[in-house]
Short mmCIF file of C-alpha atoms in Angstrom, two decimals:
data_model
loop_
_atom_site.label_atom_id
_atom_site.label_comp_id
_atom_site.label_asym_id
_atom_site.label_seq_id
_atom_site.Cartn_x
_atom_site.Cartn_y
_atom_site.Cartn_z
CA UNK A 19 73.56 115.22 74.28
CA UNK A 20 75.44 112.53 76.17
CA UNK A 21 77.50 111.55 72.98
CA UNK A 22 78.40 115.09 72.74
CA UNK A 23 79.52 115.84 76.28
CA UNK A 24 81.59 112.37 76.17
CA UNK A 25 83.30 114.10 72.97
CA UNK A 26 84.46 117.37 74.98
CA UNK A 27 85.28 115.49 77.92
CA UNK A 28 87.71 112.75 76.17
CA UNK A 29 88.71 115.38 73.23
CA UNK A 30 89.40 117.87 76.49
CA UNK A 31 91.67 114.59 77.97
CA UNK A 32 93.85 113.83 74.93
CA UNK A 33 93.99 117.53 74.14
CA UNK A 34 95.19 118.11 77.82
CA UNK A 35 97.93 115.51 77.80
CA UNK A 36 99.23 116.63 74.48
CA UNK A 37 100.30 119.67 76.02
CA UNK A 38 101.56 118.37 79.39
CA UNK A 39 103.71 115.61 76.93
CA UNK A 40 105.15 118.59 75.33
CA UNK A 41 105.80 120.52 78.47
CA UNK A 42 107.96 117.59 79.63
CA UNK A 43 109.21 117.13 76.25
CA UNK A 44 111.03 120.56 76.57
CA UNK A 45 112.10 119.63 80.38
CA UNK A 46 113.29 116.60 79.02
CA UNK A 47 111.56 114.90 81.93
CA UNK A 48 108.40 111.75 81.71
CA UNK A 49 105.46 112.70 81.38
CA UNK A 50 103.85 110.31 83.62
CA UNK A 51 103.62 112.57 86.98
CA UNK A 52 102.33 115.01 85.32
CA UNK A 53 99.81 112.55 83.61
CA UNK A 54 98.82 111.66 87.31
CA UNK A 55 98.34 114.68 88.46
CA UNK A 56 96.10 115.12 85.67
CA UNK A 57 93.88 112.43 86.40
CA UNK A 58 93.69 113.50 90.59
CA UNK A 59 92.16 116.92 88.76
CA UNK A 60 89.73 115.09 86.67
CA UNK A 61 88.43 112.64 89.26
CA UNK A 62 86.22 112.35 92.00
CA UNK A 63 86.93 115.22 94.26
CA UNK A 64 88.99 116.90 91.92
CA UNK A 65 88.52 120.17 90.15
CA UNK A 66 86.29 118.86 86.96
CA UNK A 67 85.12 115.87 87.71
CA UNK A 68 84.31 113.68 84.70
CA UNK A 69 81.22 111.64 84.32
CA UNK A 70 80.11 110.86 80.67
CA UNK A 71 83.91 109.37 79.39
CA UNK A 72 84.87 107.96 82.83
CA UNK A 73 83.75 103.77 81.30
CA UNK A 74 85.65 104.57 78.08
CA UNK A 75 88.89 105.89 79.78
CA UNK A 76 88.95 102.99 81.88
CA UNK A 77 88.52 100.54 78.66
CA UNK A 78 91.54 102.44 77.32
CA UNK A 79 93.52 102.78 80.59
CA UNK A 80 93.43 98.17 80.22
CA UNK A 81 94.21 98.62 76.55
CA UNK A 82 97.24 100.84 77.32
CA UNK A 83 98.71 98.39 80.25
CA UNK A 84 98.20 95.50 77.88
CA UNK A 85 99.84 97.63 74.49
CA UNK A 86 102.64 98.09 77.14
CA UNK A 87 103.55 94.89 77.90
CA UNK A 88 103.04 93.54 74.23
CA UNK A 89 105.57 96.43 73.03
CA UNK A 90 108.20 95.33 75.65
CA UNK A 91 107.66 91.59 75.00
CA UNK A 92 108.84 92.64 71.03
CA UNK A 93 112.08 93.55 72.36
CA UNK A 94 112.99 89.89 73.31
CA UNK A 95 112.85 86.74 71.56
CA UNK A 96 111.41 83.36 73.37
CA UNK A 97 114.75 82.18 73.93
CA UNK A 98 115.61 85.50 75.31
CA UNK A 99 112.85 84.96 77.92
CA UNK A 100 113.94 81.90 79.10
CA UNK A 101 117.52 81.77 79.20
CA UNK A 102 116.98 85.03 81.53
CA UNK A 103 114.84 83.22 83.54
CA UNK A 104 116.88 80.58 84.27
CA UNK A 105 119.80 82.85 85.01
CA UNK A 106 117.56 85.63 86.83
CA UNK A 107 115.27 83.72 89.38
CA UNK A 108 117.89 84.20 92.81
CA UNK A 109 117.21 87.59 91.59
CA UNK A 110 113.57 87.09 92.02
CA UNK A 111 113.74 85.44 95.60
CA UNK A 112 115.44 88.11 96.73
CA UNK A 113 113.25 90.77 95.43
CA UNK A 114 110.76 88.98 97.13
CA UNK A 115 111.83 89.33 99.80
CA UNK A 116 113.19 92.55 100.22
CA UNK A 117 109.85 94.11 99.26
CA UNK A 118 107.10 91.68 100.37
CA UNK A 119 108.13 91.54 103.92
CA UNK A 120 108.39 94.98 104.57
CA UNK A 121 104.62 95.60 103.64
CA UNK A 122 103.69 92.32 105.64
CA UNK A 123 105.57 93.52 108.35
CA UNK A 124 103.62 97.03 108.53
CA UNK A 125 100.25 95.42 108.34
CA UNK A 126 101.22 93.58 111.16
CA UNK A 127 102.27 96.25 113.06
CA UNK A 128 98.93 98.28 112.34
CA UNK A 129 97.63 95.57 113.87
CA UNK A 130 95.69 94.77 110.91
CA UNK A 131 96.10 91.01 111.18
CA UNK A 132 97.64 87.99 108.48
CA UNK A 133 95.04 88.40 105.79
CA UNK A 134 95.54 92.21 105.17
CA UNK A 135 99.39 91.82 105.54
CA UNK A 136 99.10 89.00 102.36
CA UNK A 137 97.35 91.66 100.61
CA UNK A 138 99.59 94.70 101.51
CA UNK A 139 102.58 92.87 101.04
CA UNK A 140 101.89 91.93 97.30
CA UNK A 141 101.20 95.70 97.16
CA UNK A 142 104.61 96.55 98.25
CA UNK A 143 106.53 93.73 96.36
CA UNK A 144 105.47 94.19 92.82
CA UNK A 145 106.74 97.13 90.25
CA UNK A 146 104.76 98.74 87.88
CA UNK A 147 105.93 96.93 84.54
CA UNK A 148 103.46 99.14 82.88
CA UNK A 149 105.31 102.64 84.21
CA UNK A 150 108.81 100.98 84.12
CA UNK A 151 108.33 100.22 80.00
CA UNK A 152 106.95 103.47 79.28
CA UNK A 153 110.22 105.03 81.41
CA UNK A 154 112.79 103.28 79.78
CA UNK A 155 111.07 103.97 76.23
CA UNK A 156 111.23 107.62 77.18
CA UNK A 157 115.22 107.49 79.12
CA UNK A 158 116.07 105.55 75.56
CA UNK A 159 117.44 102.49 77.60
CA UNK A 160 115.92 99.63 76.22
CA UNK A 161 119.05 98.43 74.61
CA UNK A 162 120.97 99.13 78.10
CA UNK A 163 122.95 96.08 79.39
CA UNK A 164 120.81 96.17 82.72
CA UNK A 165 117.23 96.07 80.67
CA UNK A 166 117.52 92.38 80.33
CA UNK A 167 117.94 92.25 84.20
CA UNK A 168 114.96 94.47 85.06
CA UNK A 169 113.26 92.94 82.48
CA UNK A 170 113.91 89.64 84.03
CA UNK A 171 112.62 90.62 87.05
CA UNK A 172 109.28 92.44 85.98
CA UNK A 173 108.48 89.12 84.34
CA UNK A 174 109.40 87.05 87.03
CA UNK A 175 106.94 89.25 89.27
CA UNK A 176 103.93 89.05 86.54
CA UNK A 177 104.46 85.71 86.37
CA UNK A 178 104.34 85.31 90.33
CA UNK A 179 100.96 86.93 90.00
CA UNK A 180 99.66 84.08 88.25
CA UNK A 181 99.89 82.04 91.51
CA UNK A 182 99.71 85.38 94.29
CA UNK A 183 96.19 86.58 92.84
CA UNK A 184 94.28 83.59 93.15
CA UNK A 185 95.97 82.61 96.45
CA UNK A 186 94.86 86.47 97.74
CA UNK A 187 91.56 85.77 96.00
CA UNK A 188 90.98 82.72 98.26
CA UNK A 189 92.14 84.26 101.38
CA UNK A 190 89.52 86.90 100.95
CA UNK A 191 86.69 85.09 100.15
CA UNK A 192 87.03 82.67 102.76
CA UNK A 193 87.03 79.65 100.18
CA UNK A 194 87.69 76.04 101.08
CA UNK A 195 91.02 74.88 100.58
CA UNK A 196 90.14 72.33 97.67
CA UNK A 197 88.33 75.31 95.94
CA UNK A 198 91.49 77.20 96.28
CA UNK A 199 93.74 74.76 95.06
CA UNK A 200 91.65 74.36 91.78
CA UNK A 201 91.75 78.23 91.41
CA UNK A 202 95.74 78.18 91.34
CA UNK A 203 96.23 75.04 89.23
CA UNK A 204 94.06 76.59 86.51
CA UNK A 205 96.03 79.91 85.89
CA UNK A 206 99.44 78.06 86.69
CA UNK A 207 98.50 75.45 83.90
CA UNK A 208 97.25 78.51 81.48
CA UNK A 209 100.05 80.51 82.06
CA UNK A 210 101.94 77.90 81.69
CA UNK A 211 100.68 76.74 78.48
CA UNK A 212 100.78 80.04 76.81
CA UNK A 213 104.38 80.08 77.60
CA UNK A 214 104.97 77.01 76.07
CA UNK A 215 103.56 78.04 73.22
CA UNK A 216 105.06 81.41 72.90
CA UNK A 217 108.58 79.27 73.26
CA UNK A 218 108.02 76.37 70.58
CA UNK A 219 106.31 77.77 68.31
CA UNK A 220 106.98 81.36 68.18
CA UNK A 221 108.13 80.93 64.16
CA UNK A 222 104.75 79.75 63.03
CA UNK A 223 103.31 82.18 64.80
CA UNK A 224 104.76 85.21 62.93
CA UNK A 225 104.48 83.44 59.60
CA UNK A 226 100.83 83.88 60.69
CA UNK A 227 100.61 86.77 61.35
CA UNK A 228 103.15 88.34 58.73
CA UNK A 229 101.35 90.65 56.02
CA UNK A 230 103.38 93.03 53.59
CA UNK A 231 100.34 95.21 54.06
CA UNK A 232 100.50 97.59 57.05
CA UNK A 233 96.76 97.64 58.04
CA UNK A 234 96.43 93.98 57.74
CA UNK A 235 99.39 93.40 60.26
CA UNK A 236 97.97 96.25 62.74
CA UNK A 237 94.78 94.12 62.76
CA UNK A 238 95.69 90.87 63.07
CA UNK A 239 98.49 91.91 66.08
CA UNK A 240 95.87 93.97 67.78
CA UNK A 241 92.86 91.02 67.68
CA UNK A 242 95.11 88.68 68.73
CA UNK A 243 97.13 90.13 71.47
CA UNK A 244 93.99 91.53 72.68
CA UNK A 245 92.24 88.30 72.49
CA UNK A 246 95.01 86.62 74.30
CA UNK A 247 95.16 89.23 76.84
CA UNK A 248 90.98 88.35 77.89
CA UNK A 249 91.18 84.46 77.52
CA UNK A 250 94.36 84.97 80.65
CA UNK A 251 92.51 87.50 82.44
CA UNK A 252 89.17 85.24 82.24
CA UNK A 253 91.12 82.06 83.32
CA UNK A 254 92.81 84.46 86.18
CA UNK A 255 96.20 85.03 84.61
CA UNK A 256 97.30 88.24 84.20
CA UNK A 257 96.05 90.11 80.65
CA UNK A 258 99.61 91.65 80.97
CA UNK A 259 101.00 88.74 80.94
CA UNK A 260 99.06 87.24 77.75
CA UNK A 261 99.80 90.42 75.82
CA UNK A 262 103.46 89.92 77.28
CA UNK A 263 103.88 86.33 75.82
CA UNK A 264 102.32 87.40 72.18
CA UNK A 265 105.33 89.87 71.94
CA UNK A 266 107.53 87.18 72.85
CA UNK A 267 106.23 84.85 70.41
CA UNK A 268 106.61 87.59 67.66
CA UNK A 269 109.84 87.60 66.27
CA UNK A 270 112.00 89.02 62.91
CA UNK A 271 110.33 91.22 60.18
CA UNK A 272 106.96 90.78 62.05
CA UNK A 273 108.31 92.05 65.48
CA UNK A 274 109.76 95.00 63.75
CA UNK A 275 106.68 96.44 61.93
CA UNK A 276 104.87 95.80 64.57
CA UNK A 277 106.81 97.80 66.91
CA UNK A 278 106.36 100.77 64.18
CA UNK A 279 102.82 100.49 63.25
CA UNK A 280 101.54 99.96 66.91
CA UNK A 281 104.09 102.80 69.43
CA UNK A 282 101.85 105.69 68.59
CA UNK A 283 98.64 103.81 69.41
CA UNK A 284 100.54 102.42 72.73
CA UNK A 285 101.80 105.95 73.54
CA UNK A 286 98.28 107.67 73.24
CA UNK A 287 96.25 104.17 75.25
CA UNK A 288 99.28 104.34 77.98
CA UNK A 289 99.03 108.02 78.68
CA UNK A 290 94.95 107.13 79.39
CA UNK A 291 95.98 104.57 81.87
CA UNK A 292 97.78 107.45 84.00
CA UNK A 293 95.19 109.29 83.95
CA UNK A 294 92.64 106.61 84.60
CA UNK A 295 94.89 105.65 87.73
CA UNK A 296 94.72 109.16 88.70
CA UNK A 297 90.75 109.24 88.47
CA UNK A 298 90.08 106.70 90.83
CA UNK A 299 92.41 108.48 93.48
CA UNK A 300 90.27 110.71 96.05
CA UNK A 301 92.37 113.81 96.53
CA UNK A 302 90.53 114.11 100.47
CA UNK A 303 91.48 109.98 101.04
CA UNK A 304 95.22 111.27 100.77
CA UNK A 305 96.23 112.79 103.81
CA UNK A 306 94.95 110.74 106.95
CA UNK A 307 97.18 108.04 105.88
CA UNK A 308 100.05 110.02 104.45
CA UNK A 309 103.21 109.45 106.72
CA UNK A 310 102.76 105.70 107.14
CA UNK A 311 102.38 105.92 103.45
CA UNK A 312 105.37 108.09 103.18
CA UNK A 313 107.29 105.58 105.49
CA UNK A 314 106.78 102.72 103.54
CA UNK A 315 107.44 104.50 100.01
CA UNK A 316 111.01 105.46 101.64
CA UNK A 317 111.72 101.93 102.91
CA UNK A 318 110.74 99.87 99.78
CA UNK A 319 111.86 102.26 97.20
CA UNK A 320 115.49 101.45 98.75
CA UNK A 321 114.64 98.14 99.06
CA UNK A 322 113.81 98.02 95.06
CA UNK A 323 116.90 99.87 94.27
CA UNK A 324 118.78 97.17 96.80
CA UNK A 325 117.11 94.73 94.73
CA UNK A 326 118.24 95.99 91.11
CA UNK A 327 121.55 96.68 91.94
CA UNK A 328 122.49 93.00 93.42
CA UNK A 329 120.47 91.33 90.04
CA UNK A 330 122.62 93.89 87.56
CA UNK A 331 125.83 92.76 89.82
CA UNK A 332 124.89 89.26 89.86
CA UNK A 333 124.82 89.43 85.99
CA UNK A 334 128.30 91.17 85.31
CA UNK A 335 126.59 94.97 84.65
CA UNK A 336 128.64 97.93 85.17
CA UNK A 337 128.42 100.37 88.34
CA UNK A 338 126.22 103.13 86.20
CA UNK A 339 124.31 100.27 85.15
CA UNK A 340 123.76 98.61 88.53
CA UNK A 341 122.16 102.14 89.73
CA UNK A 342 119.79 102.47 86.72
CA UNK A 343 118.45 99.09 86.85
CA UNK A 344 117.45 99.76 90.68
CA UNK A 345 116.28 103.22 90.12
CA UNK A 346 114.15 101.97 87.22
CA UNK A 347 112.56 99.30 89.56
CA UNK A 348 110.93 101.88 92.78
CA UNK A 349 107.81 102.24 90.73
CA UNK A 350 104.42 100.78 91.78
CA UNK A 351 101.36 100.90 89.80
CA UNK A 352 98.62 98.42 88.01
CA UNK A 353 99.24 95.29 90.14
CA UNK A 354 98.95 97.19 93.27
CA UNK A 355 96.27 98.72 92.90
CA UNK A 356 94.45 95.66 91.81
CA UNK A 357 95.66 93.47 94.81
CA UNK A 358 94.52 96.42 96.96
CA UNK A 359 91.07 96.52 95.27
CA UNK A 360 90.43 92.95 95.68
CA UNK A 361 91.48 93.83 99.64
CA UNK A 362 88.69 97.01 99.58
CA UNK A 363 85.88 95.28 97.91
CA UNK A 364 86.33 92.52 100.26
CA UNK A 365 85.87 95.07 103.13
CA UNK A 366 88.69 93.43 105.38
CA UNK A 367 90.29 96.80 106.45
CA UNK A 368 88.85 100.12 105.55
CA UNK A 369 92.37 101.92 106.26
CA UNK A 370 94.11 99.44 103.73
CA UNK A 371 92.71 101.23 99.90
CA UNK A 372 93.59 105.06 100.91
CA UNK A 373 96.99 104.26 102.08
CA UNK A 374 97.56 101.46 99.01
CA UNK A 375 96.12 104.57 97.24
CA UNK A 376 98.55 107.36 98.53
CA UNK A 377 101.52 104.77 98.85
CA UNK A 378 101.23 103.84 95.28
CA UNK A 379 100.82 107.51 93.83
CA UNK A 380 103.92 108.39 95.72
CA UNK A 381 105.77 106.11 94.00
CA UNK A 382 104.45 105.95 90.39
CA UNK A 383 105.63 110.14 90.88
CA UNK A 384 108.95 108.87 92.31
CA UNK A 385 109.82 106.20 90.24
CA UNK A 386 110.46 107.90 86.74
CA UNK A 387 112.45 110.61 89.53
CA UNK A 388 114.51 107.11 90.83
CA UNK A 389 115.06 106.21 87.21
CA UNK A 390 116.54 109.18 85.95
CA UNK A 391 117.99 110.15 89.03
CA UNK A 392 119.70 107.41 90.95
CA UNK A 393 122.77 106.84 88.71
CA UNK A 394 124.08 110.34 88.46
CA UNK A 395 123.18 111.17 92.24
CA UNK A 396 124.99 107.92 93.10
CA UNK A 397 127.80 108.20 90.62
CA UNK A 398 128.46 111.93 92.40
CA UNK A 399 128.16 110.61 95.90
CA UNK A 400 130.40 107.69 95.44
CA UNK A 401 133.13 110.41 93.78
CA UNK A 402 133.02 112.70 96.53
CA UNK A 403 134.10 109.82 98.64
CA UNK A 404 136.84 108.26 96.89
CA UNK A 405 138.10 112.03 95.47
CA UNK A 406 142.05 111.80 96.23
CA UNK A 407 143.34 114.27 98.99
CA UNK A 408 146.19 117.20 97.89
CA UNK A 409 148.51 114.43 98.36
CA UNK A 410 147.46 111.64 96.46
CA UNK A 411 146.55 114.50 94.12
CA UNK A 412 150.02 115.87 93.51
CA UNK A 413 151.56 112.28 92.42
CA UNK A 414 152.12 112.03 88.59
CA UNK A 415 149.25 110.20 86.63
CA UNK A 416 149.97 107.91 84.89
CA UNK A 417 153.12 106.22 87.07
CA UNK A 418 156.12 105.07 85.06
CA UNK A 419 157.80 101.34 86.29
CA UNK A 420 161.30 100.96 87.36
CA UNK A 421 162.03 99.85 83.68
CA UNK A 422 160.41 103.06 82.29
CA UNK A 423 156.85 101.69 81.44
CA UNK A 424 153.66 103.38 81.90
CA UNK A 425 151.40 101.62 84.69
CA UNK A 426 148.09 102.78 83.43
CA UNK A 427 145.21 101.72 86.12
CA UNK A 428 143.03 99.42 84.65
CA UNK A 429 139.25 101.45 84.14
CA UNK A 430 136.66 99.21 86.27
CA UNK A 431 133.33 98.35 85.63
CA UNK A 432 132.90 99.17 82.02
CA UNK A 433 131.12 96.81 80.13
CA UNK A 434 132.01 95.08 76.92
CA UNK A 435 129.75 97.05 74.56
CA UNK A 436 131.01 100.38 76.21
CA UNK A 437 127.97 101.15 78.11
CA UNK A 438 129.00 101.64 82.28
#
């Protein structure tokens, strides 16, 4: 009986987001709010509550962050990684803070005290890398000029979380400082060492895994970026990180069937994790702590866009391109909802999981808005400003020199390839 109702429940799920995928297909819009929304009806206090698939939608839901992360790792080679690093980590300072301190700031001002404003600024700082890859794989911008910048940035953040998480973890339990310490040197010295590996020996790697049979590749990739993804999580790195560094590693012929064989299998997992994020969201927890919620959404979702524009400048991206790498950016998601559970479960401020909660669905709706959005809306705005008067309008275009030679003006901010 209970194997049956789990198969009406979960065949009910994937059945439901089928159709809401194909909805936005024809709106030509992500289908990740609607996702959400999906999940709020499913889960507790919702409309039909779930109860015998609710452990196995929350398996997939990790699955489809880590399947994520691996497929935007294969985009990149090692030396990709790194040389972005080095060029992209000003970028990362300042995205610190521009987004940390504002949610530090309103803890403080809630009177909430130093430990929850640790907590609820790691909350505010961090982007959803998991919602940002699945929004540029739907906008078709993964082979933008500004990806490498947000993707710079997105790692630069997960790899932060390799030294935030256990620092937060500490803080929270209270723990000596030596015990601490120990904590933080283990997951910097195992993230570290996976990236090390994922940088020197990347080649062997995908001789390894290569296979000229399609099910034997699927296997092996799967296994070990899943197996990856647990040894960082157990050592307390980020699993997103692990499966991050195993696309990394992958590179050529291997990197490219891999990409095929394993997008339908991240599509279907990632679309669970929506939902799974929108189970776990109270519908009645929502609007006590709304406008403070609201407030903050509105300040850090400039401060993200703020934050992508300056790293897309910094790196020689055109105007359109400056705008779409810091609307892509205003999503929140995984990691702050994990830094705020760690804060709940510790039981340091009751007030501190609904309004994480509510501030985190607003922008996981908002952010694949931002993304889509921000450039055209900005592009329009900026016009209207600079649009020539009925003087400047009635001058000949283009303007011939005193010898007789056009004077074309010089078109700004295009990049090389042609993209703005």
């Amino acid at each position: 009986m209970h194997s049956a109702v789990f198969l009406i429940e979960f065949g009910a799920i994937i059945l439901g987001l089928g159709l809401l995928g194909r909805v936005a297909g024809r709106l030509k819009f992500s289908p990740i709010p609607l996702y959400l929304l999906a999940g709020l009806a499913f889960g507790n206090g919702g409309l039909l509550p779930l109860g015998a698939s609710e452990e196995f939608v929350a398996i997939g839901a990790e699955i489809g962050v880590i399947l994520l992360l691996l497929m935007l790792g294969l985009e990149y080679t090692a030396s990709d990684l790194v040389s972005n690093l080095k060029t992209q980590y000003p970028a990362g300072l300042v995205d610190f803070g521009l987004n940390a301190v504002p949610g530090a700031v309103a803890a403080l001002l809630m009177g909430w005290g130093p430990v929850p404003a640790v907590v609820l600024a790691g909350v505010t700082w961090i982007s959803s890398s998991g919602v940002i890859a699945k929004v540029m794989g739907d906008l078709g911008r993964l082979g933008n000029r500004e990806t490498p910048v947000i993707l710079s940035i997105l790692v630069l953040e997960d790899l932060a979380m390799a030294v935030y998480l256990p620092i937060v973890t500490a803080l929270l339990a209270g723990v000596s400082l030596a015990a601490g310490s120990l904590t933080l040197a283990i997951a910097l010295g195992v993230a570290g060492a996976v990236l090390f590996v994922a940088v020197r020996y990347g080649r062997v790697i995908s001789r390894f895994v290569s296979s000229d049979d399609p099910e034997k590749l699927l296997l092996v990739v799967l296994g070990l970026t899943l197996l990856v993804a647990g040894v960082a999580q157990q050592l307390q790195v980020s699993a997103a990180v692990g499966a991050f560094l195993v696309g990394i590693a992958l590179s050529g012929e291997v990197a490219e069937g891999t990409h095929t064989l394993l997008s339908p299998l991240r599509d279907l997992f990632a679309a669970v994790f929506f939902v799974f994020f929108g189970l776990h969201t109270d519908p009645a927890s929502i609007p006590p702590v709304i406008l403070p919620a609201l407030a903050l959404a509105l300040v850090t979702a400039c401060t993200k866009v703020a934050t992508g524009h300056w790293a897309a400048r910094r790196a020689g991206v055109g105007v359109k391109g400056r705008w779409r790498a810091g609307g892509t950016l205003v999503a929140r998601g995984e990691f702050s909802i994990v830094i705020a559970g760690l804060a709940v479960t510790a039981g340091i401020e009751p007030a501190l999981g609904p309004l994480a909660t509510a501030y985190v669905l607003i922008l996981v709706i908002v952010g694949p808005l931002t993304a889509r959005y921000t450039e055209p809306l900005a592009v329009y705005l900026t016009g209207r400003r600079v649009r020539p008067g009925p003087l400047l309008a009635s001058v000949p275009s283009p303007a011939k020199s005193p010898e007789g030679v056009s004077e074309a003006v010089p078109e700004q901010n295009q990049d090389p390839a042609g993209r703005a």
